[in-house]
Coordinates of C-alpha atoms in Angstrom, one line a residue:
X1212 CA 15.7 -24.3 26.1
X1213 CA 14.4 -23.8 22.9
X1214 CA 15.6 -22.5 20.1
X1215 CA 14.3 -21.0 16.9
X1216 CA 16.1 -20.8 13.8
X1217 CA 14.4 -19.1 10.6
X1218 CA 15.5 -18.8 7.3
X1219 CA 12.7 -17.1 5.0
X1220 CA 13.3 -16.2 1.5
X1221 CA 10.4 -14.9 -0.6
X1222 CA 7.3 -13.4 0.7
X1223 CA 5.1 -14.7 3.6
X1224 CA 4.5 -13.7 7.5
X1225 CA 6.7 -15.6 10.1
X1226 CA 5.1 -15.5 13.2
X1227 CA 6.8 -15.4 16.7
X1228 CA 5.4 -16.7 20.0
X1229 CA 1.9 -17.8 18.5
X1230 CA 1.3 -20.8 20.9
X1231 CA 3.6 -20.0 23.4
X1232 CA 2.3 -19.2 27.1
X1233 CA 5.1 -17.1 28.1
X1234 CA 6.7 -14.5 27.2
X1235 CA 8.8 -14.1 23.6
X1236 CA 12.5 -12.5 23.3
X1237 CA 13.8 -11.0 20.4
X1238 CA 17.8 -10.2 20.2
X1239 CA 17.6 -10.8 24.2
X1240 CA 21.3 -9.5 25.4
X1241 CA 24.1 -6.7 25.0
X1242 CA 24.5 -5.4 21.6
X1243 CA 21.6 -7.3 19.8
X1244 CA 19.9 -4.4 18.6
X1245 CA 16.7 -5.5 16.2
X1246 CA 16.1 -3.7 13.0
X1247 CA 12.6 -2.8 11.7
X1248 CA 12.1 -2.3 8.3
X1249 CA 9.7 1.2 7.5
X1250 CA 8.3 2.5 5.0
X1251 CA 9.1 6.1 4.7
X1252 CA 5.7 7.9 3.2
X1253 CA 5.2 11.9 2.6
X1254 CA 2.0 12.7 3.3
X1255 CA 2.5 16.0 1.5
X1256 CA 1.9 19.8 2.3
X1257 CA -1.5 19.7 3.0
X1258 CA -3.9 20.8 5.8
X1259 CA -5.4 17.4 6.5
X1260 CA -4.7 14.1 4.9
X1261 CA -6.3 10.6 5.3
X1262 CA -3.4 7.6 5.3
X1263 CA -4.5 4.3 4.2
X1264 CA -4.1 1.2 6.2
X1265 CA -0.8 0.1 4.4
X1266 CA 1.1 3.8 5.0
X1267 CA 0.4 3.6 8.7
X1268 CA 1.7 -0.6 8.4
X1269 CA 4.8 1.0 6.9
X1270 CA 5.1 2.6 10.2
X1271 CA 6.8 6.2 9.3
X1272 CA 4.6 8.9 8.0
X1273 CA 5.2 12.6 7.0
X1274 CA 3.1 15.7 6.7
X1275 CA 3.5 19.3 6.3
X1276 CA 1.0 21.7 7.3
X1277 CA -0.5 24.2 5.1
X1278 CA -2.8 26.6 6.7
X1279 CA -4.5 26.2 10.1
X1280 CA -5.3 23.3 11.9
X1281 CA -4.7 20.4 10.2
X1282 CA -6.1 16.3 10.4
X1283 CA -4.8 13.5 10.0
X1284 CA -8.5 11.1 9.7
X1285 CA -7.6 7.3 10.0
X1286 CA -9.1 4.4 8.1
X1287 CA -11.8 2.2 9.2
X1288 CA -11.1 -0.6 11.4
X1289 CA -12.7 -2.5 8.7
X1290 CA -10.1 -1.3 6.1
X1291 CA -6.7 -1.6 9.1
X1292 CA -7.5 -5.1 9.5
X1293 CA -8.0 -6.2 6.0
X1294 CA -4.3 -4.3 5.7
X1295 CA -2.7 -6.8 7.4
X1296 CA -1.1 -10.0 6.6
X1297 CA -2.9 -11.9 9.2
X1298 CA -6.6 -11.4 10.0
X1299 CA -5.5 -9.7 13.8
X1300 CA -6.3 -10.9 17.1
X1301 CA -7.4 -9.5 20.2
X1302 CA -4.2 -7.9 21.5
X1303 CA -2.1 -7.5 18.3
X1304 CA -0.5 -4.4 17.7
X1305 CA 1.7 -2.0 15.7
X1306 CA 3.4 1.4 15.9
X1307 CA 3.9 3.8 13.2
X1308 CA 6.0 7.5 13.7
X1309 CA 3.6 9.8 12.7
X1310 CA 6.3 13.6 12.0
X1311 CA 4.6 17.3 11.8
X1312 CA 7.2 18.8 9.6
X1313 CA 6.0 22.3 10.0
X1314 CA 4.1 24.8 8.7
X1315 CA 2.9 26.7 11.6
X1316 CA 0.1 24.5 12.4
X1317 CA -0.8 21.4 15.3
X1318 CA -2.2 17.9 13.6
X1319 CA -5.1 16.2 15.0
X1320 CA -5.1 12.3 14.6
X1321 CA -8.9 11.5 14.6
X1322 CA -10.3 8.1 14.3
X1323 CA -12.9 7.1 11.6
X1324 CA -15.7 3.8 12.2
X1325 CA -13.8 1.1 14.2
X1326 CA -10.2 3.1 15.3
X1327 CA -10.9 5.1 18.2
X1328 CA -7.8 7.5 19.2
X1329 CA -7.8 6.6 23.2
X1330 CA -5.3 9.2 24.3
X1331 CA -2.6 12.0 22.8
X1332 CA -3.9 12.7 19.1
X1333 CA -2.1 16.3 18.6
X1334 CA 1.0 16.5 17.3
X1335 CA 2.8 20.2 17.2
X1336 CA 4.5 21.5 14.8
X1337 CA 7.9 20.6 13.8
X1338 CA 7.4 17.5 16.3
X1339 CA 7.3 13.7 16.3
X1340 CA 4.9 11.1 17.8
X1341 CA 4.5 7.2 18.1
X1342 CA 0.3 6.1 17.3
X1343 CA 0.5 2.6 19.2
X1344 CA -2.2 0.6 17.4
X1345 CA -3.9 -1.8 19.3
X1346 CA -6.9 -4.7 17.9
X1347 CA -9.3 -4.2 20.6
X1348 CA -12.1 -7.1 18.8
X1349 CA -13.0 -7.9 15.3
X1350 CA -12.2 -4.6 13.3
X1351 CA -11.7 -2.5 16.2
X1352 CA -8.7 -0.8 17.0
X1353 CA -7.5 1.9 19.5
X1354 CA -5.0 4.4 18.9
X1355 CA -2.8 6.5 21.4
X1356 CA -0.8 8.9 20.0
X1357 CA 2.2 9.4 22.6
X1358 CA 4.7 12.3 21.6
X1359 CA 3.9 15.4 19.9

């Protein structure tokens, strides 16, 4: 067995499991819960609303609807990709908790040039979903939007 011991201070990415050929545990075992940092971002009350790529990396957005119907348009694959600390890879992912506050009105996650939403995509109101980001090739990604 093999273990890895990291101490990071400062800024940088620390990667887990990046030549391995197996799987990777994190906090493997009873009462080893692992924390996630987010980044808690309002959205506003607004009918639709376009996120950039480092609100949806800090993985917890908020909106309240306004009138009717409302969007929520995603960035380019171009612009998600350049978003993250490390150019992505075929199979790399993220998740970010996307919440529909209220205001009488279902949100749409649509996808713009390069992020494609798969499955899911409305969110009621006064609910919650998870958009699981996956790097499908080079500045391609594909959403599903599971909740809501």
């Amino acid at each position: 067995n093999e273990a890895l011991i990291v101490n990071a201070k400062g800024s940088g990415v620390i990667a887990f499991g990046d030549t391995s050929t197996g799987p990777v545990y994190v906090n493997r075992g009873s009462l080893k819960a692992l924390q996630v940092g987010l980044t808690l971002t309002a959205l506003g009350t607004v009918q639709s609303s376009t996120p950039t790529s480092a609100q949806l990396l800090g993985g917890f957005l908020t909106q309240t609807g306004s009138t009717g119907a409302g969007a929520i348009t995603l960035p380019t694959g171009t612009a998600l990709s350049a978003a993250c600390p490390r150019t992505p890879a075929t199979g790399d992912s993220f998740e970010c908790i996307i919440a529909n506050l209220g205001g009488g009105q279902t949100l749409t996650v649509t996808g713009a040039t390069g992020t494609t939403v798969v499955s899911g995509g409305a969110i009621a109101t006064a609910k919650t979903a998870v958009a699981k980001f996956i790097c499908t090739g080079s500045n391609t990604w594909s959403i599903a939007v599971i909740g809501g």
